[in-house]
mmCIF file of C-alpha atoms in Angstrom:
data_model
loop_
_atom_site.group_PDB
_atom_site.id
_atom_site.type_symbol
_atom_site.label_atom_id
_atom_site.label_comp_id
_atom_site.label_asym_id
_atom_site.label_seq_id
_atom_site.Cartn_x
_atom_site.Cartn_y
_atom_site.Cartn_z
ATOM 1 C CA UNK A 436 -45.416 -119.642 -42.872
ATOM 2 C CA UNK A 437 -41.853 -120.917 -43.657
ATOM 3 C CA UNK A 438 -39.870 -118.893 -46.454
ATOM 4 C CA UNK A 439 -36.856 -120.477 -48.229
ATOM 5 C CA UNK A 440 -33.603 -118.769 -49.363
ATOM 6 C CA UNK A 441 -33.641 -118.925 -53.586
ATOM 7 C CA UNK A 442 -31.666 -121.542 -54.907
ATOM 8 C CA UNK A 443 -31.570 -120.135 -58.545
ATOM 9 C CA UNK A 444 -29.279 -116.486 -59.114
ATOM 10 C CA UNK A 445 -30.088 -113.710 -60.878
ATOM 11 C CA UNK A 446 -31.004 -113.982 -64.640
ATOM 12 C CA UNK A 447 -27.774 -111.943 -65.562
ATOM 13 C CA UNK A 448 -25.033 -112.620 -62.682
ATOM 14 C CA UNK A 449 -25.119 -113.357 -59.030
ATOM 15 C CA UNK A 450 -23.809 -111.834 -55.828
ATOM 16 C CA UNK A 451 -20.933 -114.591 -55.201
ATOM 17 C CA UNK A 452 -19.284 -113.878 -59.404
ATOM 18 C CA UNK A 453 -18.857 -110.283 -57.981
ATOM 19 C CA UNK A 454 -16.831 -111.208 -54.647
ATOM 20 C CA UNK A 455 -13.348 -112.543 -53.626
ATOM 21 C CA UNK A 456 -13.573 -116.402 -53.659
ATOM 22 C CA UNK A 457 -10.473 -116.717 -51.417
ATOM 23 C CA UNK A 458 -11.984 -114.421 -48.770
ATOM 24 C CA UNK A 459 -12.414 -116.584 -45.640
ATOM 25 C CA UNK A 460 -15.756 -115.684 -45.098
ATOM 26 C CA UNK A 461 -16.743 -116.840 -49.049
ATOM 27 C CA UNK A 462 -14.680 -120.097 -48.270
ATOM 28 C CA UNK A 463 -16.318 -120.826 -45.029
ATOM 29 C CA UNK A 464 -19.923 -120.273 -46.165
ATOM 30 C CA UNK A 465 -19.602 -123.149 -48.494
ATOM 31 C CA UNK A 466 -18.009 -125.490 -45.415
ATOM 32 C CA UNK A 467 -21.094 -124.817 -43.471
ATOM 33 C CA UNK A 468 -23.800 -127.567 -43.903
ATOM 34 C CA UNK A 469 -26.874 -125.154 -43.848
ATOM 35 C CA UNK A 470 -29.328 -128.023 -44.858
ATOM 36 C CA UNK A 471 -28.726 -129.239 -41.246
ATOM 37 C CA UNK A 472 -30.197 -126.017 -40.228
ATOM 38 C CA UNK A 473 -33.143 -125.908 -42.224
ATOM 39 C CA UNK A 474 -33.817 -129.656 -41.127
ATOM 40 C CA UNK A 475 -33.839 -128.856 -37.515
ATOM 41 C CA UNK A 476 -35.984 -125.518 -37.414
ATOM 42 C CA UNK A 477 -38.335 -126.304 -40.128
ATOM 43 C CA UNK A 478 -40.767 -127.950 -37.736
ATOM 44 C CA UNK A 479 -41.220 -124.555 -35.866
ATOM 45 C CA UNK A 480 -42.930 -123.115 -39.125
ATOM 46 C CA UNK A 481 -46.387 -123.062 -40.136
ATOM 47 C CA UNK A 482 -46.258 -124.326 -43.955
ATOM 48 C CA UNK A 483 -49.205 -123.029 -45.091
ATOM 49 C CA UNK A 484 -50.302 -120.044 -42.537
ATOM 50 C CA UNK A 485 -49.017 -116.651 -41.281
ATOM 51 C CA UNK A 486 -47.080 -113.714 -42.718
ATOM 52 C CA UNK A 487 -43.834 -115.395 -44.877
ATOM 53 C CA UNK A 488 -41.165 -115.623 -42.122
ATOM 54 C CA UNK A 489 -37.325 -114.798 -43.039
ATOM 55 C CA UNK A 490 -34.871 -117.665 -44.386
ATOM 56 C CA UNK A 491 -33.650 -119.930 -41.756
ATOM 57 C CA UNK A 492 -30.289 -119.348 -43.096
ATOM 58 C CA UNK A 493 -30.374 -115.572 -43.187
ATOM 59 C CA UNK A 494 -31.397 -115.942 -39.176
ATOM 60 C CA UNK A 495 -28.617 -118.435 -38.362
ATOM 61 C CA UNK A 496 -26.045 -116.621 -40.353
ATOM 62 C CA UNK A 497 -26.444 -113.435 -38.497
ATOM 63 C CA UNK A 498 -26.400 -115.162 -35.636
ATOM 64 C CA UNK A 499 -22.892 -116.361 -36.390
ATOM 65 C CA UNK A 500 -21.728 -113.303 -37.818
ATOM 66 C CA UNK A 501 -22.552 -111.506 -34.572
ATOM 67 C CA UNK A 502 -20.385 -113.782 -32.679
ATOM 68 C CA UNK A 503 -17.716 -113.923 -35.146
ATOM 69 C CA UNK A 504 -17.381 -110.648 -35.402
ATOM 70 C CA UNK A 505 -18.517 -109.605 -31.596
ATOM 71 C CA UNK A 506 -21.301 -107.170 -32.555
ATOM 72 C CA UNK A 507 -24.712 -106.521 -30.741
ATOM 73 C CA UNK A 508 -27.583 -106.780 -32.549
ATOM 74 C CA UNK A 509 -27.838 -103.461 -34.003
ATOM 75 C CA UNK A 510 -24.407 -103.560 -35.491
ATOM 76 C CA UNK A 511 -24.613 -106.547 -37.024
ATOM 77 C CA UNK A 512 -27.926 -105.809 -38.962
ATOM 78 C CA UNK A 513 -26.189 -102.503 -40.186
ATOM 79 C CA UNK A 514 -23.217 -104.122 -41.511
ATOM 80 C CA UNK A 515 -25.105 -106.984 -43.083
ATOM 81 C CA UNK A 516 -26.809 -104.140 -45.103
ATOM 82 C CA UNK A 517 -23.551 -102.505 -46.277
ATOM 83 C CA UNK A 518 -21.685 -105.444 -46.687
ATOM 84 C CA UNK A 519 -21.864 -108.027 -49.471
ATOM 85 C CA UNK A 520 -19.711 -110.984 -48.165
ATOM 86 C CA UNK A 521 -21.968 -110.724 -44.793
ATOM 87 C CA UNK A 522 -24.791 -110.999 -47.678
ATOM 88 C CA UNK A 523 -23.522 -113.862 -49.297
ATOM 89 C CA UNK A 524 -22.925 -115.526 -46.168
ATOM 90 C CA UNK A 525 -26.644 -115.664 -45.372
ATOM 91 C CA UNK A 526 -27.045 -116.789 -48.599
ATOM 92 C CA UNK A 527 -28.247 -113.927 -50.465
ATOM 93 C CA UNK A 528 -27.570 -114.132 -54.519
ATOM 94 C CA UNK A 529 -28.476 -110.425 -54.654
ATOM 95 C CA UNK A 530 -27.226 -107.340 -52.646
ATOM 96 C CA UNK A 531 -29.849 -105.775 -50.846
ATOM 97 C CA UNK A 532 -29.044 -102.686 -49.702
ATOM 98 C CA UNK A 533 -31.817 -102.368 -46.743
ATOM 99 C CA UNK A 534 -32.048 -103.903 -43.382
ATOM 100 C CA UNK A 535 -33.445 -107.291 -43.271
ATOM 101 C CA UNK A 536 -35.300 -106.560 -39.915
ATOM 102 C CA UNK A 537 -35.591 -104.554 -36.861
ATOM 103 C CA UNK A 538 -33.082 -105.604 -34.499
ATOM 104 C CA UNK A 539 -33.857 -105.924 -30.461
ATOM 105 C CA UNK A 540 -31.850 -107.019 -27.923
ATOM 106 C CA UNK A 541 -32.711 -108.078 -24.163
ATOM 107 C CA UNK A 542 -30.997 -106.363 -21.341
ATOM 108 C CA UNK A 543 -28.180 -107.643 -19.404
ATOM 109 C CA UNK A 544 -27.983 -107.330 -15.760
ATOM 110 C CA UNK A 545 -26.473 -104.869 -13.508
ATOM 111 C CA UNK A 546 -24.300 -105.151 -10.507
ATOM 112 C CA UNK A 547 -26.999 -106.464 -8.005
ATOM 113 C CA UNK A 548 -27.894 -105.029 -4.908
ATOM 114 C CA UNK A 549 -30.864 -105.101 -2.420
ATOM 115 C CA UNK A 550 -31.578 -101.159 -3.091
ATOM 116 C CA UNK A 551 -31.246 -101.601 -6.383
ATOM 117 C CA UNK A 552 -33.740 -104.230 -6.585
ATOM 118 C CA UNK A 553 -36.117 -102.289 -4.226
ATOM 119 C CA UNK A 554 -35.654 -99.079 -6.588
ATOM 120 C CA UNK A 555 -36.847 -100.988 -9.665
ATOM 121 C CA UNK A 556 -39.945 -102.652 -7.658
ATOM 122 C CA UNK A 557 -41.070 -99.501 -6.917
ATOM 123 C CA UNK A 558 -41.075 -98.327 -10.500
ATOM 124 C CA UNK A 559 -42.378 -101.311 -12.173
ATOM 125 C CA UNK A 560 -45.486 -101.051 -9.591
ATOM 126 C CA UNK A 561 -46.198 -98.023 -10.362
ATOM 127 C CA UNK A 562 -45.885 -98.368 -14.322
ATOM 128 C CA UNK A 563 -48.811 -101.404 -13.751
ATOM 129 C CA UNK A 564 -50.558 -99.098 -11.855
ATOM 130 C CA UNK A 565 -50.563 -96.502 -14.485
ATOM 131 C CA UNK A 566 -51.547 -98.828 -17.959
ATOM 132 C CA UNK A 567 -54.028 -100.375 -16.181
ATOM 133 C CA UNK A 568 -55.466 -97.509 -14.570
ATOM 134 C CA UNK A 569 -55.779 -98.900 -10.629
ATOM 135 C CA UNK A 570 -55.986 -96.493 -7.778
ATOM 136 C CA UNK A 571 -52.895 -96.028 -5.382
ATOM 137 C CA UNK A 572 -52.923 -94.782 -2.248
ATOM 138 C CA UNK A 573 -49.850 -92.643 -2.099
ATOM 139 C CA UNK A 574 -47.259 -92.291 -5.048
ATOM 140 C CA UNK A 575 -44.236 -91.361 -2.763
ATOM 141 C CA UNK A 576 -42.578 -88.735 -5.348
ATOM 142 C CA UNK A 577 -41.194 -86.180 -2.875
ATOM 143 C CA UNK A 578 -40.225 -89.557 0.142
ATOM 144 C CA UNK A 579 -38.446 -91.345 -2.888
ATOM 145 C CA UNK A 580 -36.403 -88.311 -3.993
ATOM 146 C CA UNK A 581 -34.902 -87.838 -0.483
ATOM 147 C CA UNK A 582 -34.447 -91.149 0.018
ATOM 148 C CA UNK A 583 -32.494 -91.635 -3.394
ATOM 149 C CA UNK A 584 -30.688 -88.802 -2.199
ATOM 150 C CA UNK A 585 -29.587 -90.349 1.287
ATOM 151 C CA UNK A 586 -28.244 -93.564 -0.360
ATOM 152 C CA UNK A 587 -25.694 -91.905 -2.276
ATOM 153 C CA UNK A 588 -21.946 -91.648 -1.177
ATOM 154 C CA UNK A 589 -22.469 -94.728 1.142
ATOM 155 C CA UNK A 590 -19.024 -95.539 1.144
ATOM 156 C CA UNK A 591 -17.837 -92.309 2.783
ATOM 157 C CA UNK A 592 -17.833 -92.757 6.923
ATOM 158 C CA UNK A 593 -20.208 -89.610 7.518
ATOM 159 C CA UNK A 594 -23.129 -91.231 5.111
ATOM 160 C CA UNK A 595 -22.980 -94.754 5.634
ATOM 161 C CA UNK A 596 -25.398 -94.719 8.775
ATOM 162 C CA UNK A 597 -27.568 -92.363 6.760
ATOM 163 C CA UNK A 598 -27.598 -94.655 3.408
ATOM 164 C CA UNK A 599 -28.413 -97.733 5.815
ATOM 165 C CA UNK A 600 -31.456 -96.142 6.675
ATOM 166 C CA UNK A 601 -32.507 -95.289 3.519
ATOM 167 C CA UNK A 602 -31.997 -98.755 2.491
ATOM 168 C CA UNK A 603 -34.862 -100.344 5.301
ATOM 169 C CA UNK A 604 -36.934 -97.032 4.621
ATOM 170 C CA UNK A 605 -37.096 -98.153 0.818
ATOM 171 C CA UNK A 606 -37.646 -101.791 1.283
ATOM 172 C CA UNK A 607 -40.736 -100.746 3.718
ATOM 173 C CA UNK A 608 -42.133 -98.540 1.111
ATOM 174 C CA UNK A 609 -41.759 -100.870 -2.007
ATOM 175 C CA UNK A 610 -43.615 -103.493 0.154
ATOM 176 C CA UNK A 611 -46.731 -100.959 0.514
ATOM 177 C CA UNK A 612 -47.679 -100.687 -3.145
ATOM 178 C CA UNK A 613 -47.294 -104.352 -4.072
ATOM 179 C CA UNK A 614 -49.487 -105.780 -1.332
ATOM 180 C CA UNK A 615 -51.998 -102.775 -2.750
ATOM 181 C CA UNK A 616 -51.527 -103.824 -6.340
ATOM 182 C CA UNK A 617 -52.205 -107.488 -5.507
ATOM 183 C CA UNK A 618 -55.273 -106.752 -3.585
ATOM 184 C CA UNK A 619 -56.320 -104.629 -6.588
ATOM 185 C CA UNK A 620 -55.623 -107.618 -9.246
ATOM 186 C CA UNK A 621 -56.999 -110.233 -7.142
ATOM 187 C CA UNK A 622 -56.230 -114.003 -7.785
ATOM 188 C CA UNK A 623 -55.414 -115.287 -11.314
ATOM 189 C CA UNK A 624 -53.869 -112.346 -12.470
ATOM 190 C CA UNK A 625 -51.337 -112.365 -15.676
ATOM 191 C CA UNK A 626 -48.970 -110.417 -13.129
ATOM 192 C CA UNK A 627 -49.038 -113.026 -10.440
ATOM 193 C CA UNK A 628 -45.619 -114.340 -11.042
ATOM 194 C CA UNK A 629 -44.180 -111.004 -11.362
ATOM 195 C CA UNK A 630 -45.604 -110.125 -8.177
ATOM 196 C CA UNK A 631 -44.199 -113.278 -6.055
ATOM 197 C CA UNK A 632 -40.964 -112.446 -7.831
ATOM 198 C CA UNK A 633 -40.941 -109.059 -6.398
ATOM 199 C CA UNK A 634 -42.357 -110.857 -2.561
ATOM 200 C CA UNK A 635 -38.947 -113.091 -2.918
ATOM 201 C CA UNK A 636 -37.073 -110.179 -3.339
ATOM 202 C CA UNK A 637 -38.494 -107.906 -0.296
ATOM 203 C CA UNK A 638 -38.176 -110.792 1.963
ATOM 204 C CA UNK A 639 -34.417 -111.880 1.286
ATOM 205 C CA UNK A 640 -31.670 -110.056 3.263
ATOM 206 C CA UNK A 641 -28.005 -110.307 2.646
ATOM 207 C CA UNK A 642 -27.243 -113.808 3.670
ATOM 208 C CA UNK A 643 -30.029 -115.417 2.108
ATOM 209 C CA UNK A 644 -29.907 -118.145 0.574
ATOM 210 C CA UNK A 645 -31.311 -118.861 -3.302
ATOM 211 C CA UNK A 646 -31.659 -114.807 -3.867
ATOM 212 C CA UNK A 647 -32.889 -112.975 -6.527
ATOM 213 C CA UNK A 648 -30.272 -111.126 -8.358
ATOM 214 C CA UNK A 649 -32.226 -109.796 -11.166
ATOM 215 C CA UNK A 650 -36.051 -109.121 -11.672
ATOM 216 C CA UNK A 651 -36.265 -109.753 -15.742
ATOM 217 C CA UNK A 652 -33.513 -112.824 -15.026
ATOM 218 C CA UNK A 653 -34.173 -114.267 -11.949
ATOM 219 C CA UNK A 654 -32.324 -117.673 -12.802
ATOM 220 C CA UNK A 655 -29.042 -115.566 -12.351
ATOM 221 C CA UNK A 656 -26.630 -117.120 -10.449
ATOM 222 C CA UNK A 657 -24.039 -115.536 -7.856
ATOM 223 C CA UNK A 658 -20.553 -117.630 -8.526
ATOM 224 C CA UNK A 659 -18.122 -117.135 -6.496
ATOM 225 C CA UNK A 660 -14.056 -116.196 -8.257
ATOM 226 C CA UNK A 661 -11.656 -116.452 -5.437
ATOM 227 C CA UNK A 662 -9.701 -113.632 -7.391
ATOM 228 C CA UNK A 663 -8.983 -110.308 -5.977
ATOM 229 C CA UNK A 664 -9.606 -108.237 -9.213
ATOM 230 C CA UNK A 665 -13.271 -109.974 -9.342
ATOM 231 C CA UNK A 666 -14.509 -111.784 -6.194
ATOM 232 C CA UNK A 667 -18.228 -112.642 -7.706
ATOM 233 C CA UNK A 668 -19.855 -112.762 -11.110
ATOM 234 C CA UNK A 669 -23.546 -112.779 -12.132
ATOM 235 C CA UNK A 670 -24.523 -115.380 -14.359
ATOM 236 C CA UNK A 671 -24.241 -119.192 -15.013
ATOM 237 C CA UNK A 672 -21.556 -121.889 -14.639
ATOM 238 C CA UNK A 673 -19.545 -122.870 -17.961
ATOM 239 C CA UNK A 674 -18.059 -126.077 -18.893
ATOM 240 C CA UNK A 675 -15.452 -126.412 -21.918
ATOM 241 C CA UNK A 676 -13.535 -129.078 -23.437
ATOM 242 C CA UNK A 677 -10.919 -128.458 -26.051
ATOM 243 C CA UNK A 678 -8.388 -130.258 -28.147
ATOM 244 C CA UNK A 679 -4.792 -130.269 -27.896
ATOM 245 C CA UNK A 680 -5.177 -128.601 -31.242
ATOM 246 C CA UNK A 681 -7.162 -125.504 -29.690
ATOM 247 C CA UNK A 682 -10.634 -126.666 -30.881
ATOM 248 C CA UNK A 683 -13.451 -126.422 -28.884
ATOM 249 C CA UNK A 684 -14.985 -130.051 -28.706
ATOM 250 C CA UNK A 685 -17.550 -129.322 -26.102
ATOM 251 C CA UNK A 686 -19.377 -126.453 -24.125
ATOM 252 C CA UNK A 687 -22.138 -127.134 -21.733
ATOM 253 C CA UNK A 688 -24.099 -124.458 -19.579
ATOM 254 C CA UNK A 689 -24.966 -124.811 -15.971
ATOM 255 C CA UNK A 690 -26.504 -123.138 -13.260
ATOM 256 C CA UNK A 691 -24.037 -123.350 -10.319
ATOM 257 C CA UNK A 692 -22.741 -127.044 -9.502
ATOM 258 C CA UNK A 693 -19.963 -128.282 -8.156
ATOM 259 C CA UNK A 694 -16.997 -128.376 -11.007
ATOM 260 C CA UNK A 695 -16.600 -132.258 -10.442
ATOM 261 C CA UNK A 696 -20.871 -133.102 -11.625
ATOM 262 C CA UNK A 697 -20.156 -130.878 -15.051
ATOM 263 C CA UNK A 698 -17.521 -133.391 -16.363
ATOM 264 C CA UNK A 699 -20.071 -136.098 -17.016
ATOM 265 C CA UNK A 700 -22.774 -134.014 -19.266
ATOM 266 C CA UNK A 701 -19.869 -132.752 -21.017
ATOM 267 C CA UNK A 702 -18.374 -135.758 -21.873
ATOM 268 C CA UNK A 703 -21.760 -136.950 -22.949
ATOM 269 C CA UNK A 704 -22.040 -133.572 -25.572
ATOM 270 C CA UNK A 705 -18.445 -134.370 -27.002
ATOM 271 C CA UNK A 706 -19.296 -138.141 -27.826
ATOM 272 C CA UNK A 707 -22.439 -137.457 -29.451
ATOM 273 C CA UNK A 708 -20.742 -134.852 -31.464
ATOM 274 C CA UNK A 709 -17.928 -136.477 -32.446
ATOM 275 C CA UNK A 710 -19.260 -140.224 -32.611
ATOM 276 C CA UNK A 711 -16.292 -141.181 -30.492
ATOM 277 C CA UNK A 712 -15.258 -140.770 -26.509
ATOM 278 C CA UNK A 713 -11.987 -139.206 -24.859
ATOM 279 C CA UNK A 714 -9.444 -141.322 -23.476
ATOM 280 C CA UNK A 715 -8.048 -138.662 -21.060
ATOM 281 C CA UNK A 716 -9.123 -135.631 -19.833
ATOM 282 C CA UNK A 717 -6.850 -133.149 -18.066
ATOM 283 C CA UNK A 718 -8.744 -130.704 -15.985
ATOM 284 C CA UNK A 719 -7.805 -128.118 -13.042
ATOM 285 C CA UNK A 720 -8.133 -128.881 -9.258
ATOM 286 C CA UNK A 721 -11.631 -127.862 -8.879
ATOM 287 C CA UNK A 722 -12.562 -131.359 -10.454
ATOM 288 C CA UNK A 723 -10.993 -133.212 -7.725
ATOM 289 C CA UNK A 724 -13.342 -136.252 -6.586
ATOM 290 C CA UNK A 725 -13.570 -138.129 -9.963
ATOM 291 C CA UNK A 726 -10.794 -140.149 -11.614
ATOM 292 C CA UNK A 727 -12.837 -141.557 -14.317
ATOM 293 C CA UNK A 728 -16.065 -141.323 -16.159
ATOM 294 C CA UNK A 729 -17.267 -143.655 -18.663
ATOM 295 C CA UNK A 730 -13.918 -144.681 -19.677
ATOM 296 C CA UNK A 731 -12.315 -141.337 -19.706
ATOM 297 C CA UNK A 732 -9.568 -140.935 -17.506
ATOM 298 C CA UNK A 733 -9.219 -137.862 -15.579
ATOM 299 C CA UNK A 734 -6.187 -136.472 -14.961
ATOM 300 C CA UNK A 735 -5.574 -133.576 -12.637
ATOM 301 C CA UNK A 736 -2.374 -131.283 -11.582
ATOM 302 C CA UNK A 737 -0.720 -132.750 -8.633
ATOM 303 C CA UNK A 738 2.541 -133.520 -6.780
ATOM 304 C CA UNK A 739 4.208 -136.182 -9.165
ATOM 305 C CA UNK A 740 4.110 -139.908 -7.472
ATOM 306 C CA UNK A 741 7.174 -141.574 -6.378
ATOM 307 C CA UNK A 742 6.794 -144.422 -8.827
ATOM 308 C CA UNK A 743 6.464 -142.664 -11.823
ATOM 309 C CA UNK A 744 9.401 -142.901 -13.874
ATOM 310 C CA UNK A 745 11.104 -139.377 -15.481
ATOM 311 C CA UNK A 746 9.187 -140.252 -18.959
ATOM 312 C CA UNK A 747 5.920 -140.496 -17.374
ATOM 313 C CA UNK A 748 6.448 -137.271 -15.228
ATOM 314 C CA UNK A 749 7.622 -135.235 -18.260
ATOM 315 C CA UNK A 750 4.781 -136.345 -20.085
ATOM 316 C CA UNK A 751 2.057 -135.375 -17.509
ATOM 317 C CA UNK A 752 3.869 -132.432 -17.153
ATOM 318 C CA UNK A 753 3.607 -131.430 -20.686
ATOM 319 C CA UNK A 754 -0.418 -132.817 -20.504
ATOM 320 C CA UNK A 755 -0.937 -129.947 -17.888
ATOM 321 C CA UNK A 756 0.749 -127.479 -19.555
ATOM 322 C CA UNK A 757 -1.376 -128.170 -22.719
ATOM 323 C CA UNK A 758 -4.615 -127.863 -20.276
ATOM 324 C CA UNK A 759 -3.306 -124.195 -19.056
ATOM 325 C CA UNK A 760 -3.801 -123.092 -23.055
ATOM 326 C CA UNK A 761 -7.883 -123.278 -22.295
ATOM 327 C CA UNK A 762 -7.386 -120.590 -19.725
ATOM 328 C CA UNK A 763 -6.502 -117.772 -22.962
ATOM 329 C CA UNK A 764 -9.520 -119.553 -24.661
ATOM 330 C CA UNK A 765 -12.229 -118.445 -22.200
ATOM 331 C CA UNK A 766 -10.921 -115.059 -21.956
ATOM 332 C CA UNK A 767 -11.061 -114.803 -25.985
ATOM 333 C CA UNK A 768 -14.137 -116.482 -25.616
ATOM 334 C CA UNK A 769 -15.465 -113.741 -23.375
ATOM 335 C CA UNK A 770 -14.092 -110.529 -24.874
ATOM 336 C CA UNK A 771 -14.232 -111.616 -28.504
ATOM 337 C CA UNK A 772 -17.123 -113.617 -28.840
ATOM 338 C CA UNK A 773 -19.450 -112.341 -26.579
ATOM 339 C CA UNK A 774 -19.659 -114.963 -23.968
ATOM 340 C CA UNK A 775 -18.840 -112.483 -20.826
ATOM 341 C CA UNK A 776 -22.134 -110.688 -21.521
ATOM 342 C CA UNK A 777 -25.074 -112.559 -22.712
ATOM 343 C CA UNK A 778 -28.301 -110.684 -23.931
ATOM 344 C CA UNK A 779 -30.745 -113.871 -24.539
ATOM 345 C CA UNK A 780 -33.407 -114.460 -21.903
ATOM 346 C CA UNK A 781 -33.686 -117.323 -19.630
ATOM 347 C CA UNK A 782 -31.902 -120.577 -19.055
ATOM 348 C CA UNK A 783 -32.082 -121.905 -22.782
ATOM 349 C CA UNK A 784 -30.798 -118.329 -23.763
ATOM 350 C CA UNK A 785 -27.428 -118.785 -21.605
ATOM 351 C CA UNK A 786 -26.996 -122.294 -23.662
ATOM 352 C CA UNK A 787 -27.606 -120.753 -26.910
ATOM 353 C CA UNK A 788 -24.981 -117.844 -26.209
ATOM 354 C CA UNK A 789 -22.696 -120.640 -24.971
ATOM 355 C CA UNK A 790 -22.912 -122.534 -28.095
ATOM 356 C CA UNK A 791 -22.955 -119.613 -30.663
ATOM 357 C CA UNK A 792 -19.661 -118.425 -28.902
ATOM 358 C CA UNK A 793 -18.134 -122.033 -29.286
ATOM 359 C CA UNK A 794 -19.041 -122.005 -32.572
ATOM 360 C CA UNK A 795 -17.807 -118.823 -33.638
ATOM 361 C CA UNK A 796 -14.438 -119.211 -32.162
ATOM 362 C CA UNK A 797 -14.016 -122.637 -33.773
ATOM 363 C CA UNK A 798 -15.362 -120.867 -37.374
ATOM 364 C CA UNK A 799 -13.021 -117.949 -36.569
ATOM 365 C CA UNK A 800 -10.017 -120.538 -36.180
ATOM 366 C CA UNK A 801 -10.884 -122.456 -39.344
ATOM 367 C CA UNK A 802 -11.240 -119.179 -41.496
ATOM 368 C CA UNK A 803 -7.380 -118.555 -39.935
ATOM 369 C CA UNK A 804 -6.058 -122.142 -41.115
ATOM 370 C CA UNK A 805 -7.786 -121.680 -44.618
ATOM 371 C CA UNK A 806 -6.342 -118.249 -45.235
ATOM 372 C CA UNK A 807 -3.023 -119.572 -44.043
ATOM 373 C CA UNK A 808 -3.230 -122.469 -46.511
ATOM 374 C CA UNK A 809 -4.216 -120.362 -49.373
ATOM 375 C CA UNK A 810 -1.344 -118.109 -48.715
ATOM 376 C CA UNK A 811 1.003 -120.960 -48.538
ATOM 377 C CA UNK A 812 -0.042 -122.386 -51.949
ATOM 378 C CA UNK A 813 0.188 -119.383 -53.595
ATOM 379 C CA UNK A 814 3.742 -118.333 -52.293
ATOM 380 C CA UNK A 815 4.559 -122.284 -53.408
ATOM 381 C CA UNK A 816 3.259 -121.677 -56.938
ATOM 382 C CA UNK A 817 5.229 -118.142 -57.125
ATOM 383 C CA UNK A 818 8.374 -119.733 -56.464
ATOM 384 C CA UNK A 819 7.783 -122.568 -59.159
ATOM 385 C CA UNK A 820 6.874 -119.543 -61.191
ATOM 386 C CA UNK A 821 3.317 -120.588 -61.744
ATOM 387 C CA UNK A 822 1.106 -118.223 -62.712
ATOM 388 C CA UNK A 823 -2.004 -117.948 -60.178
ATOM 389 C CA UNK A 824 -4.249 -117.071 -62.936
ATOM 390 C CA UNK A 825 -4.950 -120.116 -64.146
ATOM 391 C CA UNK A 826 -5.256 -121.868 -60.423
ATOM 392 C CA UNK A 827 -7.611 -120.144 -58.492
#
C-alpha cells in the first residue's frame, strides 16, 4: 500500500524553518520535480492492500544522495538519521532521529578465475544439501583443505605445476556433488537455473566463448581495456554523451557491443530527453564506421584533410580538444559517483546504477553553480553597501 509524504508542515514549526535556505542541498530540493517520480512509480504500489510502504520521495531522495555523496547503503541511512539537510531533501517536515529502514546491499564480483568459481560451486552445493537435508555420498572436507593449500602461491615457479593439478582435481570434485544434487532434486526444481549455471561453469575452459564470470551475476562481461595497468574490466559497457559545458546529456548501458553500434541508441535517448537532436558529435577512434546517424554528423579525430582551410583545421582541433574532456568526467563518475562498482543486481541494475551516477554528477554540478552564483551576488551587494538581511 502506498504511503505519501505529508504535504502540511508541523503545527508549530517545520524542518525547513530551521535550516539555511542558501545551502546547496536545500536549494536543489526545490529544483527537482518530485511529482515526476510519484507519477512514474505509483502504479507499482497497491492502493488499498498490504503494509504501508515508504514514501516514493524518500526512496528516490536516498538513492540520489547515495550517488551524490558516494556513500554505501549503510552509510547513507546512518547519515540520514543524523543530517537534517538529508531529511529535508527527502521530503521530511520534522527531524526523525532514527533509521528510515534497514539497509541491504548486493555483493559485487571479485576478480573471476575458474578455480574461484569451482570453490564457490562446492560451497553452494553443500549449503543447499544442508538446508534441504539431502543425502550426500562424500563431503570432501579433508581433500578440499589439501587442494586449497596446493592452489596457494601459484605464481612461484616451484608451485605452478602443483597448483594446476589442484585446479583440475577441484573441477572434478565440484562436478560430483552437482550431479548428485541434480539427481536428488529431480525435475522442475526451484534450483534448476542455478544448477544449469554450475554445469556451464564446469564445462567452460580458459579460451571458451560466452563464459560465466560470476554465479550471482551471470550476465557480467569481460571487456578488454587495452591498457597496461588494467587489461580487463568485468561488468558492462557504458556510452556517455556530454555537452561542451560538461553536462551529461545521455548515458546508456550495453553488454559488450562494438562502440560504433552504441551511438544510435544513445542519440535516441538524448532526443527523447531534450526534445531535439544533436547536430555534431565528436567521438574517439573507437566509433569508426559511422559518419552520420539520423542527421547527426559523427566526427572522429584524424589527420587533417588537404582541402580543409586553416580555419576549419583549428575549429576541428578545438572540438576534439573539448571531446577529450569526457575522459576526466568518466573518471569522476567511477570514483566519486559509484559507477566503478555496481551493487545493483542484474542487467536492469546496471542501467539504474548508470542513470543514478549521471544524475548525481549533474546535480553536484548544479549545486556548485548555485553556490557560486549566490556568492557572486552576495559580494556584489556588499560592494554596493546593500544589507544582506533584507535580500535573503
